[in-house]
Amino acid sequence: MRLFRFFVPAALLLSAVSCSGKSSQGAPPEVDEASATRVRRMTRAEYDNSINAVLPTTPPLVMTYAFAPEDTILGFSTHDRLQVTALLADQIDVAANNLAEYGKNQLRADWTCSADVPELECAERFIRGIATKAYRRPVTDEDVADLLALWQEARKGTDPGTAARVVLQGIFSSASFLYRTELGAEGAAANTVVRLTPHEVAAALAFAITAGPADAELLAAAEAGQLDSPDEREKHARRLLATPAAQKHLYRFVEEWLGITGQANLTKNNQVFPAFSAAFKVSSQSETRAFINHILTERNGSVRELLDADYTYADARMAYFYGTQPSMPDGTLGRLPLPPERAGILTHASVLATYALFDSSSPIRRGKFIMHRLLCREVPPPPATISIIPPEPVLDRTTRERFAAHTNNPTCAGCHRTLDPIGFGFEDFDGLGKHRTEENGLAVDASGAVELASGSVPFTGAAALARVLATSEDVGNCVPLQLFRFAMGRDESAVDEHMLTDMRASFRANPEWRLGDALVGLVRSPYFVHRRTSSPE
């Protein structure tokens, strides 16, 4: 039974504007412009984390395991255009029912009444406590009245445990649980800049850093009206950045930013790449996962070290593939010095294989990867009249020669003039990420150039490019922008330039370029806590 038609926009907005809490409404705003107010659906990760805040130790199979996968915009699944399709609505109903059954038992002490307490008084106390956690804000009397009516209806002819289950099902399928609001206090005039409510600020900060709701300390700061202070917001941001939840969230960012979330589905032609196997795929992915986690947990999320580290964490299979001697037993991961032709994550076999073709390398894919992901430059699609089918491998030419002939069409030159020199610089690695100096008996030419704001920078080989990018101001500008898109769940607009300036200044303040510092710059910005209300229709 679907208890709430949470995907009906009118019902959603009525629920959303009921947020309450201490507010700076009426005080002069710190900014004269801001992004628009909005209501956004939680992602699957945010849903799971929100459930765990209400029902700790909930088994994963009870949550979003079977939910439809999320689409991506600008490479990120955290965007605010996520919808509730008919399929997802049914899946949420099933999850809410399962969660309610599990929660009824886990929360028995909360809804069970002693003989000397009226049942409705006990039920109201239970509802207020659970709904406040689930809705991430103080509940209104209207919220409580609706849920109490649901309790009373379910109680007819049944026991209190059944009523508790029905109430929990209603909470977990309601708009107030499934959607996050950034609306400010109720009653603001149209087309004005308003400050978010304290609980909205707490939620925005927590979700940006941990993909989950505010914890007890952050909620206490919201209740005390302390989150108006950028120093206070920074204090909580840095505290949360040290938690496993933040490191897991940042790991997801790095994966989506670099476009390597689909590695489990990677396939290669075994006749061309005999080293490729299911075991190789596991080893190469494990290497990249361990290296990213090391950077996040031990190196404070240093982007420079992510790009130009002279070591990795790999097993013996990857050590032999890289041409070095393993220092660890078979099947275990250990710190491995990289040979000079490799540097950082861009030369991981898993990344190089991702940005390659089934049977060869791909200068175009690798060049576009750098342009789009690390330099934040859009590459327009080719004209409809141009064939985008890559040239077939041949035995009398190198990949560089084949692709150069393919992309020399004058119609393509505008894009490929900057794209190809980057991709050709990766030609010292084949389509599986194996280093090479020859291809088809011919010498490999891995010379390239990358266009930066400071001018064209020549390089030879992917490791040299990684070292160039690790000190490039272009990358220093791009990474905070990518993190903004991920954390804020939307693409940038002109009004966000001030917030991006704050993020970039904080990011660059430390020579290591730490991801957490960019997030601190985000939450400190006054533009983070302000929104502009909608204009009247």
XYZ file of C-alpha atoms in Angstrom:
537
model
C 0.000 0.000 0.000
C 1.414 3.388 -0.990
C 0.855 5.656 2.001
C 2.111 8.963 0.596
C 2.137 10.108 -3.039
C 5.461 11.773 -2.299
C 6.208 12.369 -5.958
C 3.269 14.774 -6.411
C 4.923 18.222 -6.626
C 2.169 20.119 -4.800
C 2.236 17.760 -1.837
C 6.019 17.918 -1.809
C 6.150 21.696 -1.693
C 3.531 21.887 1.034
C 5.646 19.510 3.084
C 8.901 21.288 2.248
C 7.878 24.817 3.242
C 6.824 23.657 6.682
C 10.464 23.602 7.844
C 10.974 25.435 11.085
C 13.813 26.496 13.307
C 15.726 29.590 14.395
C 16.401 31.818 11.420
C 18.071 35.066 10.466
C 14.937 36.051 8.496
C 14.600 39.827 8.619
C 18.331 40.455 9.107
C 20.186 42.217 6.284
C 21.590 39.531 3.958
C 25.347 39.138 3.613
C 24.995 38.800 -0.152
C 22.864 40.536 -2.757
C 22.656 37.527 -5.084
C 22.348 33.786 -4.604
C 21.370 30.597 -6.372
C 17.716 29.619 -6.428
C 15.852 27.885 -3.632
C 15.276 24.231 -4.418
C 13.969 20.870 -3.296
C 16.119 17.900 -4.267
C 15.717 14.150 -4.068
C 18.253 12.242 -2.025
C 20.687 9.961 -3.817
C 20.853 6.277 -2.955
C 23.922 6.856 -0.756
C 22.190 9.740 1.027
C 19.089 7.597 1.510
C 21.100 4.776 3.073
C 22.978 7.145 5.375
C 19.733 8.833 6.411
C 18.185 5.469 7.226
C 21.205 4.538 9.338
C 20.817 7.786 11.284
C 17.315 6.671 12.283
C 17.843 2.902 12.403
C 21.498 2.115 13.128
C 22.853 -1.242 11.924
C 20.135 -1.592 9.270
C 21.129 -4.462 6.926
C 22.092 -3.183 3.429
C 19.572 -5.466 1.699
C 16.761 -3.606 3.469
C 17.805 -0.269 1.927
C 18.663 0.760 -1.662
C 20.332 -2.451 -2.841
C 17.636 -3.047 -5.458
C 16.964 0.602 -6.399
C 17.223 1.609 -10.042
C 20.688 3.049 -10.832
C 21.048 6.811 -10.941
C 21.894 8.670 -14.108
C 24.736 11.185 -14.234
C 25.058 14.809 -15.289
C 28.522 16.247 -15.899
C 29.809 12.864 -14.735
C 28.178 12.977 -11.286
C 25.244 11.016 -9.882
C 24.630 13.560 -7.107
C 22.812 16.088 -9.291
C 19.551 17.755 -8.242
C 17.583 16.597 -11.297
C 17.115 13.084 -9.938
C 13.496 12.058 -10.332
C 11.183 9.521 -8.789
C 10.037 7.352 -11.667
C 7.150 4.916 -11.367
C 9.687 2.091 -11.024
C 11.630 3.865 -8.281
C 8.381 4.770 -6.488
C 7.503 1.093 -6.288
C 11.021 0.249 -5.091
C 10.816 2.945 -2.401
C 7.469 1.532 -1.261
C 9.008 -1.913 -0.885
C 12.009 -0.477 0.982
C 9.748 1.574 3.276
C 7.710 -1.521 4.090
C 10.834 -3.559 4.848
C 12.362 -0.757 6.892
C 9.163 -0.351 8.866
C 9.115 -4.044 9.732
C 12.764 -3.935 10.764
C 12.351 -0.631 12.635
C 9.284 -1.836 14.537
C 11.448 -4.457 16.207
C 14.575 -2.331 16.607
C 12.613 0.561 18.161
C 10.326 -1.526 20.357
C 11.454 0.295 23.499
C 10.491 3.647 21.932
C 6.874 2.807 21.059
C 6.111 0.442 23.952
C 4.099 2.187 26.696
C 4.040 1.459 30.367
C 0.644 0.830 31.927
C 0.481 4.233 33.634
C 1.023 6.278 30.409
C -1.831 6.915 27.940
C -1.111 5.206 24.631
C -1.560 8.323 22.482
C 0.868 10.246 24.674
C 3.406 7.463 24.231
C 2.698 7.295 20.479
C 3.172 11.055 20.097
C 6.508 10.921 21.898
C 7.615 8.076 19.608
C 6.461 9.954 16.497
C 8.154 13.218 17.449
C 11.473 11.522 18.147
C 11.604 9.401 14.998
C 10.154 11.991 12.600
C 12.553 14.685 13.823
C 15.496 12.417 12.960
C 13.999 11.279 9.652
C 12.941 14.748 8.478
C 16.229 16.353 9.573
C 14.399 19.270 11.170
C 12.041 19.955 14.084
C 8.668 18.466 13.251
C 5.604 20.692 13.150
C 2.354 20.082 14.997
C 0.799 19.332 11.605
C 3.413 16.640 10.944
C 2.686 15.019 14.280
C -1.089 15.258 13.856
C -0.954 13.506 10.463
C 1.245 10.689 11.758
C -0.785 10.335 14.938
C -3.930 9.986 12.831
C -2.149 7.273 10.875
C -1.330 5.517 14.171
C -4.946 5.686 15.305
C -6.283 4.370 12.008
C -3.793 1.482 11.991
C -4.538 0.733 15.630
C -8.136 -0.230 14.908
C -8.298 -3.944 15.482
C -4.504 -4.353 15.674
C -1.726 -4.157 18.253
C 0.579 -1.163 18.925
C 3.435 -2.864 17.068
C 1.407 -2.859 13.851
C 0.577 0.827 14.350
C 4.276 1.594 14.852
C 5.106 -0.270 11.642
C 2.494 1.685 9.640
C 3.772 5.014 11.020
C 7.366 4.121 10.162
C 6.300 3.106 6.657
C 4.615 6.486 6.274
C 7.706 8.342 7.490
C 10.103 6.467 5.196
C 7.921 7.047 2.130
C 7.134 10.702 2.831
C 8.414 13.702 0.920
C 9.913 15.142 4.100
C 12.235 12.136 4.335
C 12.985 11.576 0.643
C 13.700 15.177 -0.286
C 16.129 17.784 1.014
C 15.035 21.410 1.105
C 16.945 24.654 0.602
C 14.110 27.147 0.972
C 14.813 29.392 3.954
C 12.213 30.318 6.545
C 8.527 30.243 5.670
C 6.917 33.494 4.565
C 9.785 35.131 2.663
C 8.849 37.517 -0.137
C 9.257 36.351 -3.722
C 12.505 37.053 -5.579
C 14.498 37.961 -2.476
C 17.742 36.634 -1.024
C 17.108 34.658 2.164
C 19.276 32.731 4.576
C 18.641 29.023 4.895
C 17.170 27.910 8.203
C 19.725 26.636 10.734
C 18.635 23.042 10.150
C 18.884 23.476 6.387
C 22.421 24.836 6.825
C 23.315 21.882 9.031
C 21.897 19.441 6.505
C 23.589 21.147 3.533
C 26.946 21.079 5.308
C 26.633 17.466 6.426
C 25.418 16.131 3.074
C 28.135 18.029 1.189
C 30.856 16.376 3.272
C 29.456 13.000 4.355
C 26.432 12.325 2.086
C 24.414 11.973 5.267
C 22.360 14.021 7.751
C 23.794 16.229 10.468
C 25.103 14.473 13.555
C 24.303 15.445 17.146
C 27.081 18.052 17.417
C 26.082 19.798 14.226
C 22.406 19.757 15.188
C 23.279 21.268 18.564
C 25.142 24.068 16.783
C 22.100 24.658 14.583
C 19.798 24.804 17.606
C 22.139 27.297 19.284
C 22.175 29.537 16.201
C 25.935 29.099 15.773
C 26.013 28.171 12.085
C 25.701 31.794 10.994
C 29.435 31.951 11.743
C 31.778 30.796 8.936
C 34.341 29.822 11.582
C 31.779 27.578 13.247
C 30.860 26.011 9.914
C 34.545 25.404 9.205
C 35.020 23.792 12.619
C 32.276 21.278 11.935
C 33.396 20.728 8.346
C 36.925 19.833 9.449
C 35.575 17.586 12.206
C 33.384 15.721 9.724
C 36.177 15.471 7.143
C 38.051 13.218 9.575
C 35.205 10.674 9.667
C 34.998 7.462 7.629
C 31.733 8.729 6.107
C 33.516 11.752 4.610
C 36.346 9.610 3.269
C 33.824 7.274 1.641
C 32.024 10.240 0.090
C 35.274 11.734 -1.217
C 36.251 8.347 -2.622
C 33.034 8.387 -4.607
C 33.875 11.889 -5.801
C 37.300 10.825 -7.069
C 35.803 7.820 -8.877
C 33.096 9.879 -10.564
C 35.389 12.827 -11.261
C 37.894 10.581 -13.025
C 35.141 8.578 -14.720
C 36.289 5.175 -13.461
C 33.081 3.874 -11.889
C 32.478 1.367 -14.696
C 35.693 -0.626 -14.379
C 33.862 -3.785 -13.324
C 32.354 -3.957 -16.821
C 35.662 -3.470 -18.640
C 36.467 -6.010 -21.373
C 39.460 -6.391 -23.697
C 40.438 -8.513 -26.687
C 42.502 -11.354 -25.216
C 44.222 -12.002 -28.528
C 45.595 -8.457 -28.478
C 46.056 -8.266 -24.693
C 46.783 -11.793 -23.399
C 47.481 -10.430 -19.889
C 43.848 -9.392 -19.531
C 41.754 -11.690 -17.346
C 39.195 -11.556 -14.560
C 42.062 -11.793 -12.070
C 43.922 -8.927 -13.774
C 40.814 -6.785 -13.635
C 40.413 -7.441 -9.919
C 44.094 -6.670 -9.249
C 44.120 -3.442 -11.257
C 40.911 -2.180 -9.655
C 42.151 -3.115 -6.188
C 45.322 -1.121 -6.844
C 43.410 2.017 -7.773
C 40.988 1.634 -4.880
C 43.785 1.178 -2.343
C 45.778 4.096 -3.751
C 42.821 6.506 -3.664
C 41.960 5.481 -0.112
C 45.598 5.990 0.913
C 45.579 9.492 -0.548
C 42.326 10.322 1.254
C 43.153 8.834 4.642
C 46.926 9.233 4.925
C 47.698 12.179 2.642
C 44.744 14.452 3.495
C 43.249 14.145 0.023
C 46.269 15.673 -1.729
C 45.416 16.125 -5.405
C 49.045 16.781 -6.272
C 50.119 13.467 -4.785
C 47.168 11.740 -6.422
C 48.524 12.907 -9.776
C 52.294 12.595 -9.417
C 53.006 10.024 -6.688
C 56.055 7.857 -7.407
C 54.444 4.869 -5.679
C 51.217 2.894 -5.667
C 49.562 0.125 -3.625
C 49.387 -3.087 -5.609
C 49.711 -6.854 -5.511
C 52.330 -9.059 -7.128
C 50.390 -9.385 -10.377
C 50.445 -5.626 -10.926
C 54.092 -5.402 -9.843
C 55.104 -7.849 -12.556
C 52.865 -6.066 -15.070
C 54.639 -2.809 -14.240
C 58.020 -4.475 -14.588
C 59.081 -4.246 -10.946
C 59.790 -6.801 -8.253
C 56.987 -7.233 -5.712
C 57.877 -6.897 -2.056
C 54.634 -8.403 -0.825
C 53.287 -11.993 -0.803
C 51.023 -13.091 -3.609
C 47.464 -11.844 -3.291
C 48.196 -9.015 -0.841
C 48.474 -5.300 -1.487
C 51.574 -3.382 -0.508
C 53.358 -0.141 -1.252
C 55.111 -0.439 -4.593
C 57.618 2.063 -6.059
C 56.612 3.022 -9.584
C 59.078 2.857 -12.469
C 60.012 6.273 -13.916
C 57.604 5.957 -16.844
C 54.669 6.035 -14.430
C 53.413 8.734 -12.070
C 50.233 8.835 -10.043
C 46.779 7.617 -10.863
C 46.793 8.655 -14.524
C 49.244 5.846 -15.276
C 47.388 3.160 -13.341
C 46.566 0.275 -15.628
C 42.902 0.484 -14.618
C 42.668 4.127 -15.729
C 44.645 3.654 -18.936
C 42.515 0.623 -19.851
C 39.314 2.544 -19.131
C 40.298 5.255 -21.594
C 41.175 2.910 -24.428
C 39.422 0.724 -26.969
C 38.619 -2.980 -26.916
C 41.637 -3.821 -29.036
C 43.951 -0.783 -28.930
C 44.799 2.413 -27.157
C 42.781 5.556 -27.881
C 44.483 8.956 -28.132
C 41.085 10.611 -28.542
C 39.547 9.073 -25.407
C 42.627 9.828 -23.346
C 42.898 13.366 -24.639
C 39.227 14.023 -23.955
C 39.622 12.550 -20.466
C 42.292 15.111 -19.584
C 40.450 18.000 -21.242
C 37.106 17.272 -19.632
C 37.997 15.852 -16.213
C 41.185 17.711 -15.247
C 41.031 20.940 -17.255
C 37.225 21.447 -17.181
C 37.067 22.164 -20.895
C 34.106 20.890 -22.822
C 34.796 19.022 -26.038
C 31.894 19.533 -28.473
C 30.510 16.483 -30.274
C 31.739 15.948 -33.830
C 29.586 17.155 -36.727
C 26.888 14.690 -37.743
C 28.507 14.286 -41.164
C 31.792 13.036 -39.693
C 32.420 9.353 -39.016
C 33.407 8.723 -35.413
C 34.288 5.068 -35.977
C 37.963 4.674 -34.990
C 40.344 3.352 -37.626
C 40.917 -0.400 -37.644
C 44.237 -1.623 -36.201
C 46.799 -2.434 -38.897
C 50.208 -4.066 -38.664
C 52.224 -1.581 -40.692
C 51.486 1.593 -38.709
C 51.379 2.774 -35.101
C 48.190 3.879 -33.395
C 49.404 7.458 -33.564
C 49.813 7.269 -37.329
C 46.371 5.717 -37.772
C 44.583 8.305 -35.633
C 46.513 11.246 -37.085
C 45.302 10.268 -40.561
C 41.788 9.785 -39.233
C 41.529 13.200 -37.517
C 43.327 15.360 -40.079
C 39.985 16.213 -41.708
C 39.795 20.053 -41.728
C 36.291 19.868 -40.238
C 37.739 18.106 -37.182
C 40.813 20.260 -36.783
C 39.266 22.785 -34.400
C 38.868 20.217 -31.615
C 41.629 17.790 -32.481
C 44.264 20.515 -32.600
C 44.181 20.579 -28.784
C 42.765 17.090 -28.122
C 45.181 14.921 -30.093
C 48.503 16.293 -28.764
C 47.376 15.332 -25.248
C 46.208 11.869 -26.244
C 49.299 11.142 -28.343
C 51.391 11.762 -25.235
C 49.820 8.612 -23.729
C 51.063 6.405 -26.565
C 53.826 4.964 -24.408
C 51.032 2.800 -22.941
C 48.915 0.294 -24.836
C 45.170 -0.283 -24.437
C 45.651 -2.352 -21.280
C 48.053 0.103 -19.655
C 51.263 -1.815 -20.442
C 54.288 0.393 -21.030
C 55.768 0.163 -24.531
C 58.504 1.732 -26.633
C 57.521 -0.104 -29.828
C 54.263 -0.985 -31.570
C 54.127 -3.359 -34.516
C 57.916 -3.227 -34.632
C 57.872 0.554 -35.037
C 59.135 3.104 -32.528
C 56.390 4.714 -30.456
C 56.222 8.504 -30.545
C 54.780 9.658 -27.201
C 55.565 13.338 -27.611
C 52.679 15.661 -26.939
C 51.620 19.082 -25.760
C 48.906 20.446 -23.512
C 47.389 23.903 -23.893
C 47.255 25.672 -20.536
C 46.395 29.223 -19.563
C 50.137 29.906 -19.358
C 50.690 28.603 -22.897
C 51.433 25.337 -24.658
C 53.526 22.912 -22.590
C 55.336 20.112 -24.467
C 55.909 16.747 -22.803
C 56.854 13.189 -23.679
C 54.981 10.330 -22.063
C 52.047 10.111 -19.681
C 54.206 10.420 -16.550
C 55.594 13.735 -17.758
C 52.053 14.958 -18.437
C 50.957 13.899 -14.939
C 53.759 15.956 -13.428
C 52.816 18.981 -15.544
C 49.181 18.731 -14.475
C 50.087 18.305 -10.800
C 51.465 21.864 -10.760
C 49.104 23.453 -13.285
C 46.915 26.361 -12.217
C 44.370 25.102 -14.733
C 43.968 21.915 -12.689
C 43.979 24.014 -9.524
C 40.954 25.853 -10.920
C 39.227 22.761 -12.298
C 39.263 20.462 -9.260
C 37.287 22.853 -7.005
C 34.781 23.312 -9.824
C 34.345 19.540 -10.156
C 33.957 19.254 -6.379
C 31.385 22.071 -6.441
C 29.337 20.168 -9.030
C 29.528 17.000 -6.949
C 28.802 18.531 -3.540
C 26.161 21.054 -4.621
C 24.493 18.646 -7.020
C 24.274 21.017 -9.974
C 26.268 22.734 -12.653
C 27.616 26.202 -11.995
C 26.126 29.525 -13.065
C 27.347 33.109 -13.071
C 26.043 33.695 -9.558
C 28.333 30.934 -8.241
C 31.553 32.662 -9.224
C 31.995 34.120 -5.714
C 31.574 30.709 -4.093
C 34.006 29.138 -6.576
C 36.518 31.883 -5.815
C 36.224 31.029 -2.110
C 36.703 27.323 -2.839
C 39.738 27.886 -5.070
C 41.410 30.214 -2.588
C 41.012 27.662 0.207
C 42.134 24.799 -2.064
C 45.320 26.590 -3.125
C 46.199 27.835 0.348
C 47.922 24.522 1.041
C 50.613 23.487 -1.483
C 49.286 19.921 -1.467
C 45.914 20.989 -2.916
C 43.704 19.067 -0.496
C 40.126 18.190 -1.394
C 38.912 18.859 2.137
C 40.200 22.426 1.993
C 38.076 23.098 -1.088
C 35.010 21.861 0.805
C 35.912 24.106 3.731
C 36.031 27.040 1.319
C 32.585 26.018 0.075
C 30.867 25.902 3.471
C 32.589 29.072 4.720
C 31.250 31.074 1.802
C 28.222 33.267 2.599
C 26.770 32.149 -0.733
C 26.569 28.595 0.642
C 23.903 29.603 3.179
C 21.816 31.959 1.041
C 19.239 31.331 -1.679
C 17.006 33.494 -3.844
C 13.299 32.767 -3.609
C 11.341 32.120 -6.772
C 9.663 34.900 -8.694
C 5.850 34.854 -8.730
C 4.311 32.951 -11.638
